[in-house]
mmCIF file of C-alpha atoms in Angstrom:
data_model
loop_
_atom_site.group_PDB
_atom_site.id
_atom_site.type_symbol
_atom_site.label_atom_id
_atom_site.label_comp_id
_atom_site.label_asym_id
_atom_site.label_seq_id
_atom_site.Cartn_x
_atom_site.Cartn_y
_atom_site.Cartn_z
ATOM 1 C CA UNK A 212 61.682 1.301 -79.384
ATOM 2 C CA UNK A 213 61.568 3.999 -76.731
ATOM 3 C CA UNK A 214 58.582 5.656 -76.001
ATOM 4 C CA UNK A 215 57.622 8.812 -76.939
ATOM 5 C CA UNK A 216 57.831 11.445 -74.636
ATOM 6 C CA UNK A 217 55.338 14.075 -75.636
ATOM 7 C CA UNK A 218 52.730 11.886 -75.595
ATOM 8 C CA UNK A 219 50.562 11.997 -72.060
ATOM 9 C CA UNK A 220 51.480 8.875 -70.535
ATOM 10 C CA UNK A 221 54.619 10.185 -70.767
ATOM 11 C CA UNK A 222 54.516 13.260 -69.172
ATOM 12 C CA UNK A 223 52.695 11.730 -66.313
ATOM 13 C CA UNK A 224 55.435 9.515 -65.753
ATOM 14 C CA UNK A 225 57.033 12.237 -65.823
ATOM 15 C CA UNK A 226 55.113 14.485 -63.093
ATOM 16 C CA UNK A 227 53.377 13.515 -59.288
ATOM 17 C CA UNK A 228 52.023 10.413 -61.612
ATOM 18 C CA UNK A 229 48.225 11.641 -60.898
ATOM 19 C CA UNK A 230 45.733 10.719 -63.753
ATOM 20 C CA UNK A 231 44.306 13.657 -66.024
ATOM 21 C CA UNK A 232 42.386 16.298 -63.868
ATOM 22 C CA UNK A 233 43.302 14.441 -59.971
ATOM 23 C CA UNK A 234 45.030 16.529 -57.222
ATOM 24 C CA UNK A 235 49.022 17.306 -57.191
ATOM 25 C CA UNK A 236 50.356 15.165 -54.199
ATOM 26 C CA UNK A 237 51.188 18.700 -52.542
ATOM 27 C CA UNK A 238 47.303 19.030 -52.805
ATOM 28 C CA UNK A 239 46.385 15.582 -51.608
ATOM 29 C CA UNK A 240 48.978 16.500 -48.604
ATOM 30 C CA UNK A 241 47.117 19.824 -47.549
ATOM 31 C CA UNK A 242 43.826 17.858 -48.008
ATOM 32 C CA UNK A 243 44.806 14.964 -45.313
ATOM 33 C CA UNK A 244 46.094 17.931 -43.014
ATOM 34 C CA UNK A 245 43.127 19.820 -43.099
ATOM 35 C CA UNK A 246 41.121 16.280 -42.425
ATOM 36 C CA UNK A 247 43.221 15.963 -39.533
ATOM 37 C CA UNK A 248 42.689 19.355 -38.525
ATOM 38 C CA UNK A 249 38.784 18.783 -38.490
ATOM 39 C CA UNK A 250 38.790 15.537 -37.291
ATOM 40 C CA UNK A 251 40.864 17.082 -33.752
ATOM 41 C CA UNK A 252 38.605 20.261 -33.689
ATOM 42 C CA UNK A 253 35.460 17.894 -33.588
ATOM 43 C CA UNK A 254 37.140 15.884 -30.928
ATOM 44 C CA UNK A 255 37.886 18.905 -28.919
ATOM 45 C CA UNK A 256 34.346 19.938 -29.715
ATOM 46 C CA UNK A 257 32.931 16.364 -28.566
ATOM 47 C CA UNK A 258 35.356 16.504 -25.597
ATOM 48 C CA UNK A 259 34.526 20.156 -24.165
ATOM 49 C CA UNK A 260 30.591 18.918 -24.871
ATOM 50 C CA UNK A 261 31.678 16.266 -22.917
ATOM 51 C CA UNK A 262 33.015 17.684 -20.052
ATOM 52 C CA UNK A 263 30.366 20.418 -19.995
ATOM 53 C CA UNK A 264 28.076 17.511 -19.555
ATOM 54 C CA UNK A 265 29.313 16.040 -17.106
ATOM 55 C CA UNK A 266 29.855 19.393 -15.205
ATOM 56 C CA UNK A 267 26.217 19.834 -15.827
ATOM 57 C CA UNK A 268 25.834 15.891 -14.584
ATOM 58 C CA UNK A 269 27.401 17.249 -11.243
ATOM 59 C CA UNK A 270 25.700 20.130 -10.771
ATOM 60 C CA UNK A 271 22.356 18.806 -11.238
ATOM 61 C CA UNK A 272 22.629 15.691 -8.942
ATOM 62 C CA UNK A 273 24.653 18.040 -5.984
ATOM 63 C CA UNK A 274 21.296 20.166 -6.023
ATOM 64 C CA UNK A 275 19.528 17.380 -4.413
ATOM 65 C CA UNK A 276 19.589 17.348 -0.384
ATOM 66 C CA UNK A 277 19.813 14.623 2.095
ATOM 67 C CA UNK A 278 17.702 14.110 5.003
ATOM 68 C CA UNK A 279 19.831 12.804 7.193
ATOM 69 C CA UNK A 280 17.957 14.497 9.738
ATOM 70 C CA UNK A 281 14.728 12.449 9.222
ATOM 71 C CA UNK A 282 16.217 9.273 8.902
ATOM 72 C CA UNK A 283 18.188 9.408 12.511
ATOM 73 C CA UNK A 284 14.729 10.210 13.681
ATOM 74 C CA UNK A 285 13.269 7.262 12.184
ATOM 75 C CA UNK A 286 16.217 5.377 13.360
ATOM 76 C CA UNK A 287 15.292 6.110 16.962
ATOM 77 C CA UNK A 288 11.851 4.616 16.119
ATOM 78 C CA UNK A 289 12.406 1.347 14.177
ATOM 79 C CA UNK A 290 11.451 -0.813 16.364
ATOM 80 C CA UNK A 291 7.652 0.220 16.089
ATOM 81 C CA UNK A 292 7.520 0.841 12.345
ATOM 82 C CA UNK A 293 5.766 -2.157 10.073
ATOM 83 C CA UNK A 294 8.411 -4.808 8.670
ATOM 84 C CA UNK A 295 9.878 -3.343 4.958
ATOM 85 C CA UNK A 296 7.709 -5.764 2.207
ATOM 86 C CA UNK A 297 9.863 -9.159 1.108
ATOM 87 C CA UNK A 298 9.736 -8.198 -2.403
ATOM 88 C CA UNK A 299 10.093 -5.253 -4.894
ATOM 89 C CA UNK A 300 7.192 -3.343 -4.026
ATOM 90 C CA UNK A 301 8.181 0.159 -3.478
ATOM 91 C CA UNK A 302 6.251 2.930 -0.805
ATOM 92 C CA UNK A 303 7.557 6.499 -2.085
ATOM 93 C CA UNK A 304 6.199 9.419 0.135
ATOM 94 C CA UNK A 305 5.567 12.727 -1.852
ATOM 95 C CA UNK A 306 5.558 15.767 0.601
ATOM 96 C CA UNK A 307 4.815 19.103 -0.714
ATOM 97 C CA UNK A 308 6.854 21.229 2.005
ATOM 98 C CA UNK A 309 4.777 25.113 2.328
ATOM 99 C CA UNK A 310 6.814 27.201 4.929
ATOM 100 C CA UNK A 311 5.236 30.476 5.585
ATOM 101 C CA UNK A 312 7.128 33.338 6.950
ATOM 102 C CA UNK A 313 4.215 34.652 8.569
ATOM 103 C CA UNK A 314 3.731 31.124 10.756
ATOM 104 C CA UNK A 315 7.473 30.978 11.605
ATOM 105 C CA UNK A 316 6.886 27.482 10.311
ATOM 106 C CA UNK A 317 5.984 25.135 7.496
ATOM 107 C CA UNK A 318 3.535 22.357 6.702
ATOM 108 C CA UNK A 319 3.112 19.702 3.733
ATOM 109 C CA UNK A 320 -0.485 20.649 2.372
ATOM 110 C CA UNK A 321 0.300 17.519 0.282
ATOM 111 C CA UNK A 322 0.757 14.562 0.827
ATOM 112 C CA UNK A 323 0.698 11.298 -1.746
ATOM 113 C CA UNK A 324 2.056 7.982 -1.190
ATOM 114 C CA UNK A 325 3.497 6.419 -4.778
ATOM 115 C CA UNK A 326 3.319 2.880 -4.686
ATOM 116 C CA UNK A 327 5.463 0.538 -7.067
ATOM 117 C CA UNK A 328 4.083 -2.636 -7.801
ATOM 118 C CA UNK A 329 6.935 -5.227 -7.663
ATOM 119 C CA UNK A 330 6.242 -6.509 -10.912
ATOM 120 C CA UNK A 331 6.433 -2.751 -12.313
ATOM 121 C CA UNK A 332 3.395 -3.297 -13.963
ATOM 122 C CA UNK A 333 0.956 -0.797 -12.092
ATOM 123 C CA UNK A 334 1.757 2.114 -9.541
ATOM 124 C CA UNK A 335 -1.104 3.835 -7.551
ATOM 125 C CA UNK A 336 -0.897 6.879 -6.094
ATOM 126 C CA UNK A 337 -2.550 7.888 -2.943
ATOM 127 C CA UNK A 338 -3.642 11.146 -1.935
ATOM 128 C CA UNK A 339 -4.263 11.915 1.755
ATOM 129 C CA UNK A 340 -6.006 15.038 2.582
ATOM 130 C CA UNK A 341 -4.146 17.288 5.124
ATOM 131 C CA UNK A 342 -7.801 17.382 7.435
ATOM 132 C CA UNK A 343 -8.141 13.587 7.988
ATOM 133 C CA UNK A 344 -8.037 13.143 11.861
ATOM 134 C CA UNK A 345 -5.392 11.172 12.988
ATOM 135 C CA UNK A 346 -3.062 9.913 15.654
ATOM 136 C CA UNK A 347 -0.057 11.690 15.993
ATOM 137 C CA UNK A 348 3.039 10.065 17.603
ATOM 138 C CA UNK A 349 4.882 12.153 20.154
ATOM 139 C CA UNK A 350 8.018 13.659 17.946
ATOM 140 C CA UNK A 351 11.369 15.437 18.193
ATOM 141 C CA UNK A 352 10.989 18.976 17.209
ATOM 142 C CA UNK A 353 14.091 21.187 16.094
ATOM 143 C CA UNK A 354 14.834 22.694 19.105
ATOM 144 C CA UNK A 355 15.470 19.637 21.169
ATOM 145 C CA UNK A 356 11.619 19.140 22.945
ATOM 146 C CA UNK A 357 9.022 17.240 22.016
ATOM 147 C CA UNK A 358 5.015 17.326 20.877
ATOM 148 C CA UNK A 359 2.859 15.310 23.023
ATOM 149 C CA UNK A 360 0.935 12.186 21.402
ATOM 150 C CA UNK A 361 -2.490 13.558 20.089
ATOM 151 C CA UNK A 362 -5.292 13.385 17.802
ATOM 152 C CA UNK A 363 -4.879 16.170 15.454
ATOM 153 C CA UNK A 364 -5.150 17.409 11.819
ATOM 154 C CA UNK A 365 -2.939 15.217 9.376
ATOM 155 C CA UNK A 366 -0.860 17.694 8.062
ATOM 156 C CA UNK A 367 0.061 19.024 11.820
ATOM 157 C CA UNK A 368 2.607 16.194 11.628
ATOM 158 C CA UNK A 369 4.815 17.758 9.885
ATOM 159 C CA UNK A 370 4.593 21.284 11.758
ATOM 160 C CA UNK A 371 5.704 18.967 15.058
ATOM 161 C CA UNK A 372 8.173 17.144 13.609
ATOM 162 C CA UNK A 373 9.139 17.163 10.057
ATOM 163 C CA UNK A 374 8.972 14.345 7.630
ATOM 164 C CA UNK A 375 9.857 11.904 9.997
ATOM 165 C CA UNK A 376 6.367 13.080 12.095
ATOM 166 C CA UNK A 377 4.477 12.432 8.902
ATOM 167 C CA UNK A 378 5.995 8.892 8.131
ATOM 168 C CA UNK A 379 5.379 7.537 11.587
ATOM 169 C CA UNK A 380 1.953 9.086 12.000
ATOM 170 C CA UNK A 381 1.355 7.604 8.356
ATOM 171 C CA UNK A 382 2.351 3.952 9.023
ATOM 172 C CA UNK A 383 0.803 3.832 12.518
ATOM 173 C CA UNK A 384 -2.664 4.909 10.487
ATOM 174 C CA UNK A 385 -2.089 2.664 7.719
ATOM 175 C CA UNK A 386 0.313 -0.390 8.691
ATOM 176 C CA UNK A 387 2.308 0.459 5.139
ATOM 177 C CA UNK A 388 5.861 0.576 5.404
ATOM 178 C CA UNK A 389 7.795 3.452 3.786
ATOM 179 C CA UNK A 390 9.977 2.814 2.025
ATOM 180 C CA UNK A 391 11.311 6.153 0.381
ATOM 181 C CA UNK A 392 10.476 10.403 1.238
ATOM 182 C CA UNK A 393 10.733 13.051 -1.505
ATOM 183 C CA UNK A 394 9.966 16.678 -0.005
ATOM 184 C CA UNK A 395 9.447 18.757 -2.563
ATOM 185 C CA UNK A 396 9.562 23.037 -1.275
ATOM 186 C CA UNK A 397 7.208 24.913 -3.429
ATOM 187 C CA UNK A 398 9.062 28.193 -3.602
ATOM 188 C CA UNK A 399 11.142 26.010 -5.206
ATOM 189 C CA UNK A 400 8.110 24.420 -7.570
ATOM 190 C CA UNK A 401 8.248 28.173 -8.190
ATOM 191 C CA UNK A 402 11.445 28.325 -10.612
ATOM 192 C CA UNK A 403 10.365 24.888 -11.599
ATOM 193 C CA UNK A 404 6.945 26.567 -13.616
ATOM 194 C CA UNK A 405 9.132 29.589 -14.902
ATOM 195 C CA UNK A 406 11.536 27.237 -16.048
ATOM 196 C CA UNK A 407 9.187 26.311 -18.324
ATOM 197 C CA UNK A 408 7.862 29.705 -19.164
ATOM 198 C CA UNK A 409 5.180 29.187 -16.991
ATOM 199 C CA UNK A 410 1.765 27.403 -16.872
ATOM 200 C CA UNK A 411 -1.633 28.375 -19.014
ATOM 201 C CA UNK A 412 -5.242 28.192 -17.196
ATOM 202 C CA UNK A 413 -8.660 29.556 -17.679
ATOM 203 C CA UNK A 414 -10.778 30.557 -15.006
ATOM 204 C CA UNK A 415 -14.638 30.681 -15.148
ATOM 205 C CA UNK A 416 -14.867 33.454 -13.166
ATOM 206 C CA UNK A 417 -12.330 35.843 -11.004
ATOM 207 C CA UNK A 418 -10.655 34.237 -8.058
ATOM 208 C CA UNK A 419 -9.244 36.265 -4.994
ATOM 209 C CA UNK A 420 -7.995 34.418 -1.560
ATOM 210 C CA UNK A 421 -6.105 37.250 0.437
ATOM 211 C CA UNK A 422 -4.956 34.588 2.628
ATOM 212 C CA UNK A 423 -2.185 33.579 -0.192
ATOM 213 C CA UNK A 424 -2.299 36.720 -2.416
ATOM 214 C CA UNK A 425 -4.402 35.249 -5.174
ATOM 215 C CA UNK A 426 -5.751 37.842 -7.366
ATOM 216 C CA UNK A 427 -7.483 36.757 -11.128
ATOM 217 C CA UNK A 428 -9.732 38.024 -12.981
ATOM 218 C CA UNK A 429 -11.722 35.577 -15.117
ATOM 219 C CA UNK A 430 -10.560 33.864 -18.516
ATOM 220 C CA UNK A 431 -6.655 32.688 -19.030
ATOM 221 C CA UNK A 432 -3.869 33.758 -17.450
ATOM 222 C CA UNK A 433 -0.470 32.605 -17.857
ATOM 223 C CA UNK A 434 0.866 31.727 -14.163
ATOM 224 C CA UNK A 435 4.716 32.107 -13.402
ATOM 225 C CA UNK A 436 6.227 32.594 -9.906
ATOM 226 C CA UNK A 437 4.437 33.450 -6.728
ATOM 227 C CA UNK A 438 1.279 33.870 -8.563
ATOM 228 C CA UNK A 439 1.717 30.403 -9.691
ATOM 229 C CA UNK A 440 2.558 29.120 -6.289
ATOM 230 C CA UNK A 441 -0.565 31.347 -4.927
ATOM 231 C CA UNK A 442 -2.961 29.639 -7.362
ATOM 232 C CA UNK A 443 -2.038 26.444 -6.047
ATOM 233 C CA UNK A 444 -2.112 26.934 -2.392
ATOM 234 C CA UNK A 445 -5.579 28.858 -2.493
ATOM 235 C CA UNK A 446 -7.974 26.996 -0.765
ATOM 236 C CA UNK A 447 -10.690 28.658 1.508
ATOM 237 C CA UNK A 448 -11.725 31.456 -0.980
ATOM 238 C CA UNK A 449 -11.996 29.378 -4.160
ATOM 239 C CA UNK A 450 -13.955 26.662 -4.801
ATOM 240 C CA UNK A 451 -16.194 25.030 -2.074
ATOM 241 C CA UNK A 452 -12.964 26.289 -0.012
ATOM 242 C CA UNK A 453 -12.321 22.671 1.274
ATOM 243 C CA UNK A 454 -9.515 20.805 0.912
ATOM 244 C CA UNK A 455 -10.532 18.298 -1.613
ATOM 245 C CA UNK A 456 -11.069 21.156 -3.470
ATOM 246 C CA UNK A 457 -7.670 21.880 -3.443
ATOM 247 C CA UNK A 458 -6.374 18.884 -4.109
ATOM 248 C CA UNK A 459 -8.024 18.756 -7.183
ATOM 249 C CA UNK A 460 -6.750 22.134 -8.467
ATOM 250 C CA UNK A 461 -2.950 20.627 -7.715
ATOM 251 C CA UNK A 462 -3.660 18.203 -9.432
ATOM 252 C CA UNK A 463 -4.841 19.897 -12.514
ATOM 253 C CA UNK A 464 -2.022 22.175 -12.185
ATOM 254 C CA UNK A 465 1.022 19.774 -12.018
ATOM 255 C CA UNK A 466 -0.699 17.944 -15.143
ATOM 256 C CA UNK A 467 -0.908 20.978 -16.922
ATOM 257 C CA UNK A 468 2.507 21.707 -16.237
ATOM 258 C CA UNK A 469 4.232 17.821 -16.989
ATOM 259 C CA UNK A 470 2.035 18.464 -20.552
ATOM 260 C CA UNK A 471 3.693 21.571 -21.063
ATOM 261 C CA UNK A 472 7.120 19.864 -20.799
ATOM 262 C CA UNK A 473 6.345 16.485 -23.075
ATOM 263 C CA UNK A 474 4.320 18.964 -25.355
ATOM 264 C CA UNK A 475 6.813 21.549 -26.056
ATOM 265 C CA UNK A 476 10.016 19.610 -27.024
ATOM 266 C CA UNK A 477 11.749 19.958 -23.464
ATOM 267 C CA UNK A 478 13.052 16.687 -22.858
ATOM 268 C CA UNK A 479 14.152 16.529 -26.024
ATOM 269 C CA UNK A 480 15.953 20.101 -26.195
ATOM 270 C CA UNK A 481 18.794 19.634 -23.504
ATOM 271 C CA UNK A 482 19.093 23.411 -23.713
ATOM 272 C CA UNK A 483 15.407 23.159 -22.322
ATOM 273 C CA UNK A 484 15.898 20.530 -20.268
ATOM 274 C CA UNK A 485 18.453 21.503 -18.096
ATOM 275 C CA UNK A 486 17.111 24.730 -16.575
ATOM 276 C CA UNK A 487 14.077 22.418 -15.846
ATOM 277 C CA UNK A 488 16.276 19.579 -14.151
ATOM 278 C CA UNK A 489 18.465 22.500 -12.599
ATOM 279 C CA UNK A 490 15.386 24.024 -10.724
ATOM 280 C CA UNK A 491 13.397 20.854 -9.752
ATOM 281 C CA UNK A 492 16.304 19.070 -8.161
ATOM 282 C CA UNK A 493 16.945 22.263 -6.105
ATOM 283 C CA UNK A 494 13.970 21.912 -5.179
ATOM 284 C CA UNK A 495 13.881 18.780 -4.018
ATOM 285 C CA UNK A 496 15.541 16.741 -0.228
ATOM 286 C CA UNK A 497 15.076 13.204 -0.332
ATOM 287 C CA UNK A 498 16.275 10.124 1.821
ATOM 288 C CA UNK A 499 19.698 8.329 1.023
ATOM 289 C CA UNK A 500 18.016 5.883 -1.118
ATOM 290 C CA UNK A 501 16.337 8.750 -3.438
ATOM 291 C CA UNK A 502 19.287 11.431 -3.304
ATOM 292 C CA UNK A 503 20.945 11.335 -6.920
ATOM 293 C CA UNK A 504 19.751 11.555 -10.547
ATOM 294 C CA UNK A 505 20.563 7.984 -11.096
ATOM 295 C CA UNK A 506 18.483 6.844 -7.989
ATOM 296 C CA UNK A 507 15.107 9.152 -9.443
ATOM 297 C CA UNK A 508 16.017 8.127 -13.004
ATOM 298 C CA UNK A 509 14.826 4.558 -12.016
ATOM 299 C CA UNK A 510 11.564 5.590 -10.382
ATOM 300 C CA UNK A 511 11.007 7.805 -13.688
ATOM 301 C CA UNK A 512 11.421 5.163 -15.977
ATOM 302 C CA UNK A 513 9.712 2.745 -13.780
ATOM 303 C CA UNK A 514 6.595 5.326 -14.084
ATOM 304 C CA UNK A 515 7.040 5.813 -17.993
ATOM 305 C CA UNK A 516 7.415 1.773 -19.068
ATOM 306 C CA UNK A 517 4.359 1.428 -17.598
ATOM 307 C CA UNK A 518 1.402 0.303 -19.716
ATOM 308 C CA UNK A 519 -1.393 2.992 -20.729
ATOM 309 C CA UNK A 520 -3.718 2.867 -17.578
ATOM 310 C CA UNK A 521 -2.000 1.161 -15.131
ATOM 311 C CA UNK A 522 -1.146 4.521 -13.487
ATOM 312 C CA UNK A 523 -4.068 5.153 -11.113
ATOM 313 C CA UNK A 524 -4.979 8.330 -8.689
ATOM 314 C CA UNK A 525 -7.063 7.727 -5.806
ATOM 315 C CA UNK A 526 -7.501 10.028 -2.249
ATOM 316 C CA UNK A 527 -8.235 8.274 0.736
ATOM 317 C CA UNK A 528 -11.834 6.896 1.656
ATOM 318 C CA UNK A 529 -13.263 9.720 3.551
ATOM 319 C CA UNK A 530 -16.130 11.470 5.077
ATOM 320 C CA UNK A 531 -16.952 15.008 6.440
ATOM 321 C CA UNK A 532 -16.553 14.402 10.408
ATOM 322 C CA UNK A 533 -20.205 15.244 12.303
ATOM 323 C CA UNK A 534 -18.300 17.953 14.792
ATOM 324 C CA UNK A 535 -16.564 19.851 12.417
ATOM 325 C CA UNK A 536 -17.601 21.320 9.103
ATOM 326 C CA UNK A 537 -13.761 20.994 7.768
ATOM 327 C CA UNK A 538 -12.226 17.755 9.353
ATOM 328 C CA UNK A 539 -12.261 14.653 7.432
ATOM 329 C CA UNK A 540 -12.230 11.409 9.285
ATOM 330 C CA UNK A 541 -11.703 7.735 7.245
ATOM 331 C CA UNK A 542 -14.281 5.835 5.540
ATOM 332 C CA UNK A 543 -14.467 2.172 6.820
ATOM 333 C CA UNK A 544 -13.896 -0.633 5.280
ATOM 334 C CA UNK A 545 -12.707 1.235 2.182
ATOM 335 C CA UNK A 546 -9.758 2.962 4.144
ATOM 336 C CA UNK A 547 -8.758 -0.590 5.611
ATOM 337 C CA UNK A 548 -8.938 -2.213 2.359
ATOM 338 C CA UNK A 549 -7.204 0.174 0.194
ATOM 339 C CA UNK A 550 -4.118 -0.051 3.320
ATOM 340 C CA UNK A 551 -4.313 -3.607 3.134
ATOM 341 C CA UNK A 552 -3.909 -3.987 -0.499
ATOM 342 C CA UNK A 553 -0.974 -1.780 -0.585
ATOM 343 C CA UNK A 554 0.517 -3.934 2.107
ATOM 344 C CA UNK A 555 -0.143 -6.894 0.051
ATOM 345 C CA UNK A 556 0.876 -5.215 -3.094
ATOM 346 C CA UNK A 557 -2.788 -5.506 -5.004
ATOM 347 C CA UNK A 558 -4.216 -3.370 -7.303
ATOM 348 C CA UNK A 559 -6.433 -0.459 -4.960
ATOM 349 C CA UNK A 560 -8.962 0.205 -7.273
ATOM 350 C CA UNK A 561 -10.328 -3.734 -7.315
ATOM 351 C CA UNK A 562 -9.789 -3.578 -3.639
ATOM 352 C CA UNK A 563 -12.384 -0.250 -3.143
ATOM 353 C CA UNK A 564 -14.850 -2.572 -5.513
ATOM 354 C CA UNK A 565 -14.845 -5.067 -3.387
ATOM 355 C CA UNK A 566 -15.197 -3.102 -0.213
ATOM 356 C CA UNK A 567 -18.032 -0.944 -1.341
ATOM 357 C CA UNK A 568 -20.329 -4.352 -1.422
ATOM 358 C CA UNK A 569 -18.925 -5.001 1.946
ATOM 359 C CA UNK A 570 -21.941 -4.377 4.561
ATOM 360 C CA UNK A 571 -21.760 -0.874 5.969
ATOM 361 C CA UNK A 572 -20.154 -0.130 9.315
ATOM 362 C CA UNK A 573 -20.256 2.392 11.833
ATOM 363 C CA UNK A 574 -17.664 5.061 11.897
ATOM 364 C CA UNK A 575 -17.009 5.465 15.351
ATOM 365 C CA UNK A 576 -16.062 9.651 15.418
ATOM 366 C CA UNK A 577 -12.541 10.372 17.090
ATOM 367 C CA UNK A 578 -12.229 12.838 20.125
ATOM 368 C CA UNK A 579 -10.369 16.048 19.002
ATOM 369 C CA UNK A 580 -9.137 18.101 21.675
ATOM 370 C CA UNK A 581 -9.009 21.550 19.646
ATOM 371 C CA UNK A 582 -5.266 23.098 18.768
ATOM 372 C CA UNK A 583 -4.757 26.794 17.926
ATOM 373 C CA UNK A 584 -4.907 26.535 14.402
ATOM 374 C CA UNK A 585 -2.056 29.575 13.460
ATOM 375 C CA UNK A 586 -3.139 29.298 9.229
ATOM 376 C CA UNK A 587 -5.218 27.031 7.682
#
């Protein structure tokens, strides 16, 4: 019996065979094409993203200088310099590079040794005040002469002969080897702090230092800039004007500012995070072993896998020296412990413990022959 064809089944078999209320072929046709058109507009999407990321990749990592310039010095010298440690222990110099127009030179102001344990369980840093009295190697300087061997002012090393000045003069004090320089130029720490829309403290009470252009009134003050980079240069005017003092103010400052960034969604955001990245790699030169993103990336992580406390902060054993109110000269046998542990890749802190119940010994004062002192 044949079937009825006014009856539904029949006029489906009739149409696009689609079930009661389901798209027209021609429909299901635009629908795939319009899939396929949002499918290749995301890929195109992902792919520019892609390629802007990379872009941003390269232009990040080709902010960072090489110092060649330091290690052909150190090259010269590497027959004198401590043996490199057997395992993976890791010596990372932090220099803080200041140059000042009005010198017709620069300094590092600060100066703090990182130290990787090999394990990368612990990391100490080291802070050695720029007025510890040491003996300074006879270095290159730019123009082709060199400084004559001396007892001088820590931070003079640098003035004579760069980074390389200030590794040599650092291992001959301390026997440590070296391993790895970051200088860090704070004009460029500048952009870094207003890359981050700047950095929040409060001040007890006004603070002026006409010798870097700091000029607060009390309570808070949002710092961006040169006023930034003022605040945390100032030394003789603030404080108890010594340069502990300041030390401790940097301090405060750069952990103010590395709050600001895990506080406020920056590295996170990459719209944050790049013009952060962008102006702190400009701002850095570093040796061949420290001079890409990849290279720093492993020191960074190293630092953030590492459990809560085993990050410690300690300035070299020190005293006030008896013939001068502002030179600092080392405190023994804490200085040649705390050295010694680092050699030997031990934890500092248990190392000063054990010193301090040491018996006492004589500090036998260095002779300083005085050097025109230009700035302080």
């Amino acid at each position: 019996m044949p079937k009825d064809e006014s009856t539904p089944r029949a006029a489906d078999a009739r149409g696009d065979g689609n079930a009661p209320g389901a798209p027209s072929r021609r429909a299901r046709f635009r629908g795939r094409r319009t899939l396929r058109l949002v499918c290749a507009g995301l890929a195109l999407l992902l792919g520019l993203a892609g390629v802007a990321g990379w872009l941003a990749y390269r232009k990040i990592d080709g902010n960072i200088r090489t110092d060649e310039a330091t290690a052909a010095a150190l090259a010269e010298h590497g027959v004198d310099r401590p043996a490199r440690h057997p395992g993976r222990a890791r010596n990372i110099l932090l220099l803080g590079s200041d140059w000042r127009e009005e010198a017709g030179s620069g300094r590092s102001d600060t100066v703090m040794l990182l130290h990787l344990a090999a394990d990368r369980r612990r990391a100490e840093v080291l802070s050695v005040p720029r007025d510890l009295r040491v003996d300074v190697p006879s270095c290159p300087r730019a123009d082709g002469s060199h400084s004559r061997a001396q007892n001088a002012q820590f931070n003079w090393a640098f003035q004579f002969g760069g980074a390389a000045c200030t590794i040599r003069t650092l291992e001959k004090l301390t026997g440590i080897r070296i391993d790895h320089h970051l200088i860090v130029d704070f004009q460029g720490f500048t952009r870094i702090v207003d890359a981050v829309g700047g950095v929040e403290v409060d001040l007890e009470k006004p603070e002026h230092d006409p010798n870097v252009g700091l000029d607060l009134d009390a309570g808070r003050h949002l710092l961006k800039g040169r006023t930034a980079l003022s605040y945390v240069r100032a030394r003789k005017y603030v404080g108890d004007g010594s340069d502990l003092n300041r030390i401790s103010r940097q301090q405060d400052f750069v952990n103010r500012l590395v709050a600001k960034i895990r506080g406020n969604g920056t590295l996170s955001n990459p719209a944050r995070l790049y013009p952060v990245l962008d102006a702190a790699t400009a701002a850095l030169t570093a040796d061949s072993g420290l001079d890409s993103l990849g290279e720093l990336y492993e020191v960074a992580d190293s630092l953030r896998a590492l459990p809560p406390g085993a990050l410690t902060f300690t300035t070299l054993p020190h005293h006030q020296a008896q013939d001068h109110w502002y030179r600092l000269d080392l405190e023994q046998p804490e200085a040649r412990r705390v050295f010694e542990a680092v050699r030997k890749d031990q934890p500092v802190l248990a190392a000063l413990e054990r010193a301090r119940r040491e018996p006492p010994e004589e500090n036998p004062e260095p002779e300083y022959e005085p050097v025109h002192d230009a700035y302080e």
